Coordinates of C-alpha atoms and ligand atoms in Angstrom, one line a residue:
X787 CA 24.1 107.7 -98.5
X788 CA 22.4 108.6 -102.1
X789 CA 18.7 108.1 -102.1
X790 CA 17.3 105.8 -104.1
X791 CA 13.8 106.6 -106.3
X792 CA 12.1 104.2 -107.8
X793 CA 9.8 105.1 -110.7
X794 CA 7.5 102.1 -111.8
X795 CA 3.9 102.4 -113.8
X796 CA 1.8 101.3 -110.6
X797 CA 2.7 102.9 -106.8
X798 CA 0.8 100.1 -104.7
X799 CA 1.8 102.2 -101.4
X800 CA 3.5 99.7 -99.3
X801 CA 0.6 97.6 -97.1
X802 CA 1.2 95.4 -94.0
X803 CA 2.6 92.2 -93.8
X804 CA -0.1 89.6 -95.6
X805 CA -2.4 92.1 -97.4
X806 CA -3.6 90.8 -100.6
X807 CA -2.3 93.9 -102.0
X808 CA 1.4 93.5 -102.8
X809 CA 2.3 91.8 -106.0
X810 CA 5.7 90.3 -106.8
X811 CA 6.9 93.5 -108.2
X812 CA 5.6 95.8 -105.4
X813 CA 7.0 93.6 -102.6
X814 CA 10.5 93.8 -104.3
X815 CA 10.2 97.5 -104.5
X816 CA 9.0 98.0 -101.0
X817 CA 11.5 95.8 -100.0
X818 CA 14.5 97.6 -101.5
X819 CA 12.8 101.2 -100.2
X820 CA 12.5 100.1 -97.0
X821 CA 16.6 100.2 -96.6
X822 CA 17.4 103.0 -98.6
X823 CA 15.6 106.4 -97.9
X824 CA 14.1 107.6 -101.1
X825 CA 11.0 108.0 -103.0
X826 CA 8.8 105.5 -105.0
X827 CA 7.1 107.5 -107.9
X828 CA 4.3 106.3 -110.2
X829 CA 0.6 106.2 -111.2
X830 CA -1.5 106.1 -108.5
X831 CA -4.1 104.0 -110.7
X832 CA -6.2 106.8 -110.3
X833 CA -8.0 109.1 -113.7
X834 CA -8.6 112.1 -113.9
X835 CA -10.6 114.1 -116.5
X836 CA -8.0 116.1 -117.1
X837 CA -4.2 116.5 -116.4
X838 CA -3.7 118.3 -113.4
X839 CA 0.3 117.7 -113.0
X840 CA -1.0 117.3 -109.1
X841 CA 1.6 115.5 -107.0
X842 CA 0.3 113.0 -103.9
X843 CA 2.8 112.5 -101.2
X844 CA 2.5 110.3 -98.3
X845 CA 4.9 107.9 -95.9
X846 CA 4.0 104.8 -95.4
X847 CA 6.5 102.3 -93.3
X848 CA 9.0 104.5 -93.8
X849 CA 8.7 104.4 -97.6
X850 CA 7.9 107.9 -99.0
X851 CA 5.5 107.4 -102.1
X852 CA 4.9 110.1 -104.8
X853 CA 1.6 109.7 -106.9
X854 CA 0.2 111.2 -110.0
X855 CA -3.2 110.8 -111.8
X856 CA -3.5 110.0 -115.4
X857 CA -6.1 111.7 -117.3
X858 CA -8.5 109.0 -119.6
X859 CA -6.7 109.1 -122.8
X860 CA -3.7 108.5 -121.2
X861 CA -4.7 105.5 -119.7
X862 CA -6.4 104.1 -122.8
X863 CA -3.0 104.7 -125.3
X864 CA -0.1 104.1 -122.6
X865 CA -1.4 101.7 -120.3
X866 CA -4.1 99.5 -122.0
X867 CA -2.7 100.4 -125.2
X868 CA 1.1 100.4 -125.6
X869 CA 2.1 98.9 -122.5
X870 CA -0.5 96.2 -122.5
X871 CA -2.0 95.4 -126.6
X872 CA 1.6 95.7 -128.1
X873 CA 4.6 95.2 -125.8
X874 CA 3.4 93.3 -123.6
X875 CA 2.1 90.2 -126.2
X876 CA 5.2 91.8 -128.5
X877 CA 7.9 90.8 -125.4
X878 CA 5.4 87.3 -124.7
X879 CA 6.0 86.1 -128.2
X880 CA 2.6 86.6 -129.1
X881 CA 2.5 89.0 -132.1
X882 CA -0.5 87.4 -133.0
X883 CA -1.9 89.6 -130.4
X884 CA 0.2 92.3 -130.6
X885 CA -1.7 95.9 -131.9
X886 CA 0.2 98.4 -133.5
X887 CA -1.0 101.5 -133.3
X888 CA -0.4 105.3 -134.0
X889 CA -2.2 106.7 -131.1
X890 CA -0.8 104.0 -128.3
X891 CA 3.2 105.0 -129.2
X892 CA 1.6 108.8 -129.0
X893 CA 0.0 108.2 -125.8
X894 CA 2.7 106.3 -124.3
X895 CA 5.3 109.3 -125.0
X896 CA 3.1 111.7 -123.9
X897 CA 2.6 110.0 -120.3
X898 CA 6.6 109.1 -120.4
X899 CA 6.9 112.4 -121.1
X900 CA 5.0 113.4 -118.3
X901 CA 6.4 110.9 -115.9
X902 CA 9.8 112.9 -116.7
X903 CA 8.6 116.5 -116.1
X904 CA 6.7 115.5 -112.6
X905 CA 9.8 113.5 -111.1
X906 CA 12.2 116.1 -112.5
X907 CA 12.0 118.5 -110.1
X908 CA 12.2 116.2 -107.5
X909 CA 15.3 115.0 -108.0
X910 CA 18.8 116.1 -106.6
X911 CA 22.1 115.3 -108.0
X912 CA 23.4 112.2 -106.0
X913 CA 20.0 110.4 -106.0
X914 CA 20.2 107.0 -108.1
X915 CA 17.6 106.5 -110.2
X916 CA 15.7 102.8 -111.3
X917 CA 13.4 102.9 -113.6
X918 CA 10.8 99.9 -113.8
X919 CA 9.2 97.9 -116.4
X920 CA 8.3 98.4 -119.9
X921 CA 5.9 101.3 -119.2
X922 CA 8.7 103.2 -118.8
X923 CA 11.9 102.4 -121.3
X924 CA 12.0 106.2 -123.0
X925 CA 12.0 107.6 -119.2
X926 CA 15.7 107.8 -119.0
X927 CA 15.9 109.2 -122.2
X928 CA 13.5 112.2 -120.9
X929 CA 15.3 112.7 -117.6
X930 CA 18.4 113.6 -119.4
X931 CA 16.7 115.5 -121.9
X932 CA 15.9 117.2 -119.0
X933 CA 19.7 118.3 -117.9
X934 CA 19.7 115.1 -115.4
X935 CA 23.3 113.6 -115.2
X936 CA 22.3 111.0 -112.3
X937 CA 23.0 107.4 -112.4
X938 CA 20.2 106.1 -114.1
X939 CA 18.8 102.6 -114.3
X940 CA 16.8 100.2 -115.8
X941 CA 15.0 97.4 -115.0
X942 CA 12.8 94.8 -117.4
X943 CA 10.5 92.6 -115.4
X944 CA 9.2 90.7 -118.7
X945 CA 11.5 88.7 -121.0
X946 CA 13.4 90.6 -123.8
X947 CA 12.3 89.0 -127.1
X948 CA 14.1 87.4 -130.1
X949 CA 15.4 90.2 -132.7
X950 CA 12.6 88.8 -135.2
X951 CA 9.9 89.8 -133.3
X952 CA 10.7 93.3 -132.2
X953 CA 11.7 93.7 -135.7
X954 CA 7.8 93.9 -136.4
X955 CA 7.3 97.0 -134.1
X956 CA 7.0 99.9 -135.8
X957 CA 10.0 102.5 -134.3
X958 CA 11.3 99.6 -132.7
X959 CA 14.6 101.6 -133.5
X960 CA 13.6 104.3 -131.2
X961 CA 12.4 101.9 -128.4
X962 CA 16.1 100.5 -128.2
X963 CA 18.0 103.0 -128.3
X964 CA 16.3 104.7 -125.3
X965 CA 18.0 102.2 -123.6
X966 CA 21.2 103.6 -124.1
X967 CA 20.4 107.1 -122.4
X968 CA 20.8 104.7 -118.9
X969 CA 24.1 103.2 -117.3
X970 CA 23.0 99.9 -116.4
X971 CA 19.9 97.8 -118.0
X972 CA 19.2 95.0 -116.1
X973 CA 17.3 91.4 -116.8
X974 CA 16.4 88.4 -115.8
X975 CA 18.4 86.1 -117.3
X976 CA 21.7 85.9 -119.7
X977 CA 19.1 84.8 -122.3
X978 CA 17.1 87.6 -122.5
X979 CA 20.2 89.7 -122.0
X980 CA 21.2 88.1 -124.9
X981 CA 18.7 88.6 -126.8
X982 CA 19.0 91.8 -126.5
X983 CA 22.5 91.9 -127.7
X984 CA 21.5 90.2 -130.9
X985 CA 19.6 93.2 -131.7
X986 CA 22.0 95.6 -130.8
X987 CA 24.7 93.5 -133.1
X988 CA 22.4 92.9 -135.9
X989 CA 20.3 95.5 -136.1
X990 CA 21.4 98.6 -134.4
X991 CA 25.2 98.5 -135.8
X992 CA 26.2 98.0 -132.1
X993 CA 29.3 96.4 -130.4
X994 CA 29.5 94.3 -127.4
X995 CA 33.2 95.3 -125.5
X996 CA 34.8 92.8 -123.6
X997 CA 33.8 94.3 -119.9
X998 CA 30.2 93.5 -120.2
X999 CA 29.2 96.9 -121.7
X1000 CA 27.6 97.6 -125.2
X1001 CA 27.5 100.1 -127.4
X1002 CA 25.6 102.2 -130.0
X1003 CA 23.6 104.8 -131.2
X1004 CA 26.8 107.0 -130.1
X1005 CA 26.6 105.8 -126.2
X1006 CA 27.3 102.8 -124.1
X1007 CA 25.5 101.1 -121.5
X1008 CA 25.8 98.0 -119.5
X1009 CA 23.7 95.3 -120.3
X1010 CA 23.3 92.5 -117.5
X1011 CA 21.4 89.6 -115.8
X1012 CA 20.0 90.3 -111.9
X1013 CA 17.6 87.4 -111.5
X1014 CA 14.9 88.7 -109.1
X1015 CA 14.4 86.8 -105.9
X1016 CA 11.2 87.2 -102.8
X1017 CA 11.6 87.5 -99.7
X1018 CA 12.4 83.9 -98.8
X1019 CA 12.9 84.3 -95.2
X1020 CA 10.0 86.2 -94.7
X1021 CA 7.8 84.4 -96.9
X1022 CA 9.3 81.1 -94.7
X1023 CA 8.2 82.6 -91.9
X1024 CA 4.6 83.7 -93.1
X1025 CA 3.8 80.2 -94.2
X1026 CA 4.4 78.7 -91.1
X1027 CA 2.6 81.6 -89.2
X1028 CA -0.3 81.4 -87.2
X1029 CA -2.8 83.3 -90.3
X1030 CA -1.5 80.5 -92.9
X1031 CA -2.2 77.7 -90.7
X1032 CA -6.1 79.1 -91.6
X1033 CA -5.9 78.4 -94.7
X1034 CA -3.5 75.5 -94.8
X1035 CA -6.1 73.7 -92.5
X1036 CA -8.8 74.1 -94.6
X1037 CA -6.9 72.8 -97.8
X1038 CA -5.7 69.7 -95.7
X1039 CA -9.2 69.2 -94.5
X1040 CA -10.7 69.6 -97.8
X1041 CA -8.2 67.5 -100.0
X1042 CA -10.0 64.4 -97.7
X1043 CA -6.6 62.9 -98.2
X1044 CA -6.2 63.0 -102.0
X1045 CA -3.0 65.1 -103.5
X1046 CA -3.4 68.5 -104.5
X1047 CA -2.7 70.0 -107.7
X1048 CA -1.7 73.6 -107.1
X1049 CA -1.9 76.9 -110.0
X1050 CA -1.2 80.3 -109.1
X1051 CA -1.3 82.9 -111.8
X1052 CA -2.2 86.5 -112.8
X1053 CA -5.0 85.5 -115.7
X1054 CA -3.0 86.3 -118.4
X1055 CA -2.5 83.8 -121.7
X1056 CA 1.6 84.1 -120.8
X1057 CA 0.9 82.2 -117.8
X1058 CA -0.5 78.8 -119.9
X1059 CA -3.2 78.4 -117.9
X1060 CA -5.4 76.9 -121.3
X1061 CA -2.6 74.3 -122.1
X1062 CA -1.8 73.2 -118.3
X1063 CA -5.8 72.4 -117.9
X1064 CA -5.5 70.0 -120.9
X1065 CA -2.2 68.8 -120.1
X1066 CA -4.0 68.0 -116.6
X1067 CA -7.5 65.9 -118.6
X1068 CA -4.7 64.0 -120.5
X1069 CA -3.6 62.6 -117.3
X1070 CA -6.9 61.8 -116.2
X1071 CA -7.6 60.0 -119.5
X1072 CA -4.4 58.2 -119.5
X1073 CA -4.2 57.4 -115.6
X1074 CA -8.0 56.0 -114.7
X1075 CA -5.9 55.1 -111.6
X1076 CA -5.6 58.6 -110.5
X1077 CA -9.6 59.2 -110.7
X1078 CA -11.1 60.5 -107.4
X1079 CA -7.0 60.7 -105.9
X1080 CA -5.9 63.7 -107.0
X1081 CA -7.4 67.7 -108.1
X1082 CA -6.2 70.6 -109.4
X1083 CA -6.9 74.1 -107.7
X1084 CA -6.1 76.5 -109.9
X1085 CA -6.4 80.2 -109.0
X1086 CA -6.2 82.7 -111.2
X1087 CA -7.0 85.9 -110.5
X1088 CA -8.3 89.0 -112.8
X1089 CA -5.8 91.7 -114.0
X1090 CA -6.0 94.1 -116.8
X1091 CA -9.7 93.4 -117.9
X1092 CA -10.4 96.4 -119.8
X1093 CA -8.4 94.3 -122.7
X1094 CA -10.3 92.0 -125.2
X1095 CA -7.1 89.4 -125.1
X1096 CA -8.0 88.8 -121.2
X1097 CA -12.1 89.3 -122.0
X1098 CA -11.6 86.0 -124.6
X1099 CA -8.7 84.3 -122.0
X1100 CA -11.4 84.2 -119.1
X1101 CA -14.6 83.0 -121.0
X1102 CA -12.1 80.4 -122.4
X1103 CA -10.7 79.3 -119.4
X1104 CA -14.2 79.0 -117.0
X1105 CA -15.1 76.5 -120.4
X1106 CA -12.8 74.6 -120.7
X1107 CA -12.5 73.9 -116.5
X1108 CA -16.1 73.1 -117.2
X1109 CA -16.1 70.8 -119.6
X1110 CA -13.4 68.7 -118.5
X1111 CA -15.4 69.2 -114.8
X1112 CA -18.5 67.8 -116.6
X1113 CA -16.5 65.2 -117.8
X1114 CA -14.9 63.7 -115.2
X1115 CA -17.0 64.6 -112.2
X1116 CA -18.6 62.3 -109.6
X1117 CA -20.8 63.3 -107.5
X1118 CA -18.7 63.5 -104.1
X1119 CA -15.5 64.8 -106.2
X1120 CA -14.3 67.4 -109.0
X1121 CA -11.0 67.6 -110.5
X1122 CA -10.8 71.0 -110.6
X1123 CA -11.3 73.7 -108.5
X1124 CA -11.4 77.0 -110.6
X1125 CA -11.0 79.9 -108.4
X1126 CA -10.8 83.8 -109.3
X1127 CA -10.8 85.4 -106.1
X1128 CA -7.4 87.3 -104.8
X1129 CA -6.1 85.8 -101.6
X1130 CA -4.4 87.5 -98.8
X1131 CA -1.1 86.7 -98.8
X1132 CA -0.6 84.6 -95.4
X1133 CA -3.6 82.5 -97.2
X1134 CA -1.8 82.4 -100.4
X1135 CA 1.3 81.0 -98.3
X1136 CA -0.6 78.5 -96.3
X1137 CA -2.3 77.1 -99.9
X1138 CA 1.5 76.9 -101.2
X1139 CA 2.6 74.5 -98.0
X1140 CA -0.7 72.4 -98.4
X1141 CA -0.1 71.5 -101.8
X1142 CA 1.4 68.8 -102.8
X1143 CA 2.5 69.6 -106.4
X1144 CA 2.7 73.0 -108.1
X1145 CA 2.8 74.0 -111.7
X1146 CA 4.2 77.1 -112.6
X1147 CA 4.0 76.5 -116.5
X1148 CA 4.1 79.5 -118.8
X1149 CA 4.8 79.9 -121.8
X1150 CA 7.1 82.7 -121.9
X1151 CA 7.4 84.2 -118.3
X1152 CA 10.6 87.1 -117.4
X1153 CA 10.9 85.3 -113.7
X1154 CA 8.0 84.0 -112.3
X1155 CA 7.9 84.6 -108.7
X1156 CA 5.3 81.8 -107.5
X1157 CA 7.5 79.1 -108.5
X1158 CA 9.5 80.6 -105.3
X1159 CA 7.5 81.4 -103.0
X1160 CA 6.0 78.0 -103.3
X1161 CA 9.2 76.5 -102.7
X1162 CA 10.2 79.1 -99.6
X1163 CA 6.4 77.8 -98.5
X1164 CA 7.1 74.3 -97.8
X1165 CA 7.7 72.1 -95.0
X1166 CA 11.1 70.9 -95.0
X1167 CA 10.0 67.4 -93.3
X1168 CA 7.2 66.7 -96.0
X1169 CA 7.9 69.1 -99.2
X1170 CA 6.2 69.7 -102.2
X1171 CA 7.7 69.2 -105.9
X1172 CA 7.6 71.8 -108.3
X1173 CA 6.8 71.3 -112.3
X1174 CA 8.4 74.5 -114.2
X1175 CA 7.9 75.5 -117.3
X1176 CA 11.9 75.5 -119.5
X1177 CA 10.4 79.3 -120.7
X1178 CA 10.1 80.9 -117.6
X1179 CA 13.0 82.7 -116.4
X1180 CA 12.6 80.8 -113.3
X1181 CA 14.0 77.4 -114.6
X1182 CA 17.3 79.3 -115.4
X1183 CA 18.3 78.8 -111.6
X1184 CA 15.7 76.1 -110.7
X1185 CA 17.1 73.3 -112.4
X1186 CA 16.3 70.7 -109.5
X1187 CA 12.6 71.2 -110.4
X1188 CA 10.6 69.0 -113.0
X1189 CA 11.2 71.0 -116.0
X1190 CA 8.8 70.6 -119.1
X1191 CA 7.8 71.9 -122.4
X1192 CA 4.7 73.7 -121.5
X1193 CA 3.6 73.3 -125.0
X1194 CA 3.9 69.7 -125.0
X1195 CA 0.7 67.9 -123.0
X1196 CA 2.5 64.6 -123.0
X1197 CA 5.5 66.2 -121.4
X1198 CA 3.6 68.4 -118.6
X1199 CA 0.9 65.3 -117.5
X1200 CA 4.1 63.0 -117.5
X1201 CA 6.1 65.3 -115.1
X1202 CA 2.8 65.6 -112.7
X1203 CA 2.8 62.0 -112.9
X1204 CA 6.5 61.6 -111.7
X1205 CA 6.0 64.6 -109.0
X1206 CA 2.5 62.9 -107.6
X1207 CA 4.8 59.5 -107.0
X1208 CA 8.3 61.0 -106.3
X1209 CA 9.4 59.5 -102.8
X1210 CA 10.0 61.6 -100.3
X1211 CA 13.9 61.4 -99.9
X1212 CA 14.2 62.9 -103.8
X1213 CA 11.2 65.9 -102.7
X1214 CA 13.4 66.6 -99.6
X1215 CA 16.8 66.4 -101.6
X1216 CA 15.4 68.4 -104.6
X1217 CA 13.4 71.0 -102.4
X1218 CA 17.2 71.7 -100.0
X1219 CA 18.5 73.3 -103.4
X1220 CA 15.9 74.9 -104.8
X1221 CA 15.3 76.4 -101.3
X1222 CA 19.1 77.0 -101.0
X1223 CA 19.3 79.0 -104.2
X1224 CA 15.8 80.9 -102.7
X1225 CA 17.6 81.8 -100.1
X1226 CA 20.7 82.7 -101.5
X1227 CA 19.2 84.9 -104.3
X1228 CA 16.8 86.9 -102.9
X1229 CA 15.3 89.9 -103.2
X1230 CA 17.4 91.7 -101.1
X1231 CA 20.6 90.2 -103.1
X1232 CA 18.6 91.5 -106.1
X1233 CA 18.9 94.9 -105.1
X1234 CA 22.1 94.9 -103.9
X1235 CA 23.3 93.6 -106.8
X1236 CA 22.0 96.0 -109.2
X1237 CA 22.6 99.0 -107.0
X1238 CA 25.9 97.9 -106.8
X1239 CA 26.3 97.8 -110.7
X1240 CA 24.3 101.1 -111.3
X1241 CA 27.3 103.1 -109.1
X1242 CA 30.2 101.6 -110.4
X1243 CA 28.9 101.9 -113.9
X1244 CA 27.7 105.4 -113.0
X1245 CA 31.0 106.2 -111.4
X1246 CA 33.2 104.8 -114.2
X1247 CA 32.2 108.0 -116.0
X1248 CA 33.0 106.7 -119.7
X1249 CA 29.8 107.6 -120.9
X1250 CA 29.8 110.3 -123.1
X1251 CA 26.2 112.5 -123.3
X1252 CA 25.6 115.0 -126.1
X1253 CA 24.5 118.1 -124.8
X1254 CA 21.0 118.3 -126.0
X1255 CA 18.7 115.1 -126.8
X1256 CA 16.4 116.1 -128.9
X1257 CA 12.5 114.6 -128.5
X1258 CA 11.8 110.7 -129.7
X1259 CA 9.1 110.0 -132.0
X1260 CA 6.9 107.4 -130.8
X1261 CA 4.0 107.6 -133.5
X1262 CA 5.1 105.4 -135.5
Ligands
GDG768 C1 6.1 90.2 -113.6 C2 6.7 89.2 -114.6 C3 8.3 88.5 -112.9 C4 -1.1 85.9 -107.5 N1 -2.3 85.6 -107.0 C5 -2.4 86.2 -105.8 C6 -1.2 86.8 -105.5 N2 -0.4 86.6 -106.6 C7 1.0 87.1 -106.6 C8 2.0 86.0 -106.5 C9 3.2 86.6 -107.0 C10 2.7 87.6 -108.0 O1 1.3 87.8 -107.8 C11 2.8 87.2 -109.5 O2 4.2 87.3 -109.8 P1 4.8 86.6 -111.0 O3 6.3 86.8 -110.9 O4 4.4 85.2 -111.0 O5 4.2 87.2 -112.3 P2 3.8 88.7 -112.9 O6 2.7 89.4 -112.1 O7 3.5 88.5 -114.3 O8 5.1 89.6 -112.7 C12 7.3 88.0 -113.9 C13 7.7 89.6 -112.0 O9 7.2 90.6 -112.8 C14 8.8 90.2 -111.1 O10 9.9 90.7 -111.8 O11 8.7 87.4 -112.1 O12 7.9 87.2 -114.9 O13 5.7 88.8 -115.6 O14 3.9 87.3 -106.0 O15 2.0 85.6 -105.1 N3 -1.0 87.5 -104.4 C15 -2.0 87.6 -103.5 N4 -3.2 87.0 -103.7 C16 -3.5 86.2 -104.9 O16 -4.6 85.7 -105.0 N5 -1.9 88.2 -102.4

């Protein structure tokens, strides 16, 4: 069997079941590691003064991770710069945030560049290769610049955005046709597949064939939606383990039987944290009848701080709970409970099952992975509902949730309204689909799916590779 190696921006070596560790993303790869033998490559999150092209190899159930360490200016212009002040707002929608800079598309060839020459020589020819994330797009383009003729693919975890908006990154020429060095590139959703397209059509000259596949720039790759899933079995199964009973107790306890209100984000201005805490006072101000019944606990936890967008998104957020706290407070209740610490996962899985209505309401999201394992969380008998936001990747195979227009606060405070007072026979009817479709797609069928594609779009061989590639400009 080929080995599969995995190349994404973080390596979060695989931890044991329930660390607080494991992300969404790191699960899925541990997950589809854990069957194939192979390698997961990446920053170890580590810096270093200075570039030492030092390698860190270790095993860890049964996953075999290789780990480099960037040096300081790398991580300032790829990672906190590129990656994280200009695509990542740039593929959010938000180009109000979005920083276009010289020195970040420098920086983030340089480490891509990098990336390629340490995994090179690891590398033998039937290994397939998946590239992660928009850290990474020009990676495939510097593997085979590199004399690599593997199957290569690709994998974007955020949304792709509409042609308008990438139109405003400088190079953004460059960016997309690095995605033509791989066979397969893989997204969420048919709309950001399509989206995609659209560029390719307008703006790069492109055609779209009739199998599936696209092409331009001279090559053709296959452009298609693999909606990620979780583990929903396991996750099932943590939830109703022994370690999230802890946790679930002392929810149920501490609700002193009002309903529960439940957010679970990265702290990141994609996630709509801002407009689902005002969506949330509109319903107290228009339900008086709800005072003292219900709360929201909203946890949100810190990620990339180093960036002024998150500095400005945390002061904002501890305000505004505060002020709507100090406005409806009593003494012996507050509405909501704004928590920033990270949870181990079999506590994050017993909070799910306590609550009584989630709200998974971004306002552009690639998947969203809580909205899922909140619903694999639940107890069948006495289910939770879920409110989803329609831009979330999510509600493209969650349709039996509540879906809103995060933007709108009438819309989100009516659909918490409807969820606090939905009776139980449409909860348990709406939660056996959603939890069907969990099931069904999940991460495992993920991976399967796209390893599936990579080989038969690998193997089909009608990709045709000039000789030499010669090195992408990035400063643009
Ligand atoms: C990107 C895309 C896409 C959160 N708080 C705690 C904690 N979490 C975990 C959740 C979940 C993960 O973090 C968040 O995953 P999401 O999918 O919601 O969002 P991103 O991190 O933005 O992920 C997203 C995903 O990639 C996969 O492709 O779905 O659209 O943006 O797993 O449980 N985990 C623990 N403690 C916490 O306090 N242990």
């Amino acid at each position: 069997m080929s080995r599969l190696i995995v190349i994404s921006n973080r390596v979060t070596p695989p931890a044991p079941e329930g660390a607080a560790s494991q992300g969404g993303l790191a699960m899925a790869i541990s997950a589809a590691l854990r069957e194939y033998s192979g390698i997961w490559f990446g920053w170890s999150g580590q810096s270093t003064p200075e570039f030492t092209g030092t390698l860190n190899t270790q095993t860890v159930n049964g996953v075999t991770v290789a780990t480099m360490d960037l040096e300081d200016q790398d991580i300032e212009e790829y990672y906190n710069g590129y990656a994280n002040r200009t695509l990542w707002p740039l593929f959010h929608y938000r180009i109000d945030l979005t920083q276009y800079e010289r020195s970040f598309g420098e920086g983030y060839a340089r480490v891509n560049a990098r990336f390629a020459d340490m995994l090179a020589p690891l590398i033998e020819p039937d290994d397939l290769i998946w590239v992660q994330d928009y850290h990474l797009i020009p990676l495939g383009r510097e593997l085979r610049a590199r004399g690599l003729k593997n199957a290569m693919g690709f994998f974007l975890h955020i949304p792709w955005p509409a042609r308008e908006l990438i139109l405003t990154l400088p190079r953004h020429r460059q960016l997309v046709e690095s995605l033509f060095h791989y066979d397969v590139v893989g997204f969420h959703t048919e709309e950001w597949k399509n989206a995609f397209l659209s560029y390719v059509l307008h703006d790069a000259n492109g055609m779209a064939l009739s199998d599936g596949r696209a092409t331009a720039f001279g090559r053709t790759v296959l452009p298609k939606a693999f909606p990620i899933g979780i583990d929903a079995q396991g996750f099932a199964a943590l939830a109703a383990a022994p370690e999230a009973q802890e946790s679930y107790k002392r929810i149920i306890e501490s609700k002193a039987r009002r309903k529960m209100l439940l957010g679970v984000d990265r702290l990141d201005y994609s996630k709509g944290i801002d407009e689902r805490l005002l969506a949330f006072e509109r319903l107290l101000s228009e339900s008086p009848d709800l005072l003292r019944e219900i709360f929201l606990l909203q946890i949100s936890t810190y990620t990339r701080s180093e960036v002024e967008a998150y500095q400005d998104m945390i002061a904002r957020l501890d305000a505004l709970s505060g002020r709507i706290n100090g406005a409806y407070a009593e003494m012996d209740w507050i509405p909501i409970r704004n928590v920033h610490r990270l949870h181990a996962r079999d506590e994050l899985a017993g909070i799910y099952r306590a609550a009584d209505v989630a709200l998974v309401t971004p306002l552009r999201d690639g998947m969203n992975l809580v909205a899922k394992e909140f619903i694999a969380a639940q107890d069948e008998a006495d289910p939770g509902v879920l409110v989803l936001s329609r831009f979330a990747g999510a509600a493209a195979q969650m349709g039996d949730a509540l879906i809103v227009n995060p933007f709108s606060q009438e819309d989100v405070a009516d659909a918490m309204r409807r969820a606090l007072s939905m009776p139980i026979e449409e909860r348990r009817k709406r939660w056996r689909t959603l939890m069907d479709g969990v099931e069904r797609d999940d991460v495992m069928a993920w991976r399967d799916s796209f390893v599936a594609a990579l080989k038969e779009a690998h193997a089909s061989g009608q990709k045709r590779r000039p000789a030499r590639i010669a090195a992408a400009r990035w400063d643009g």
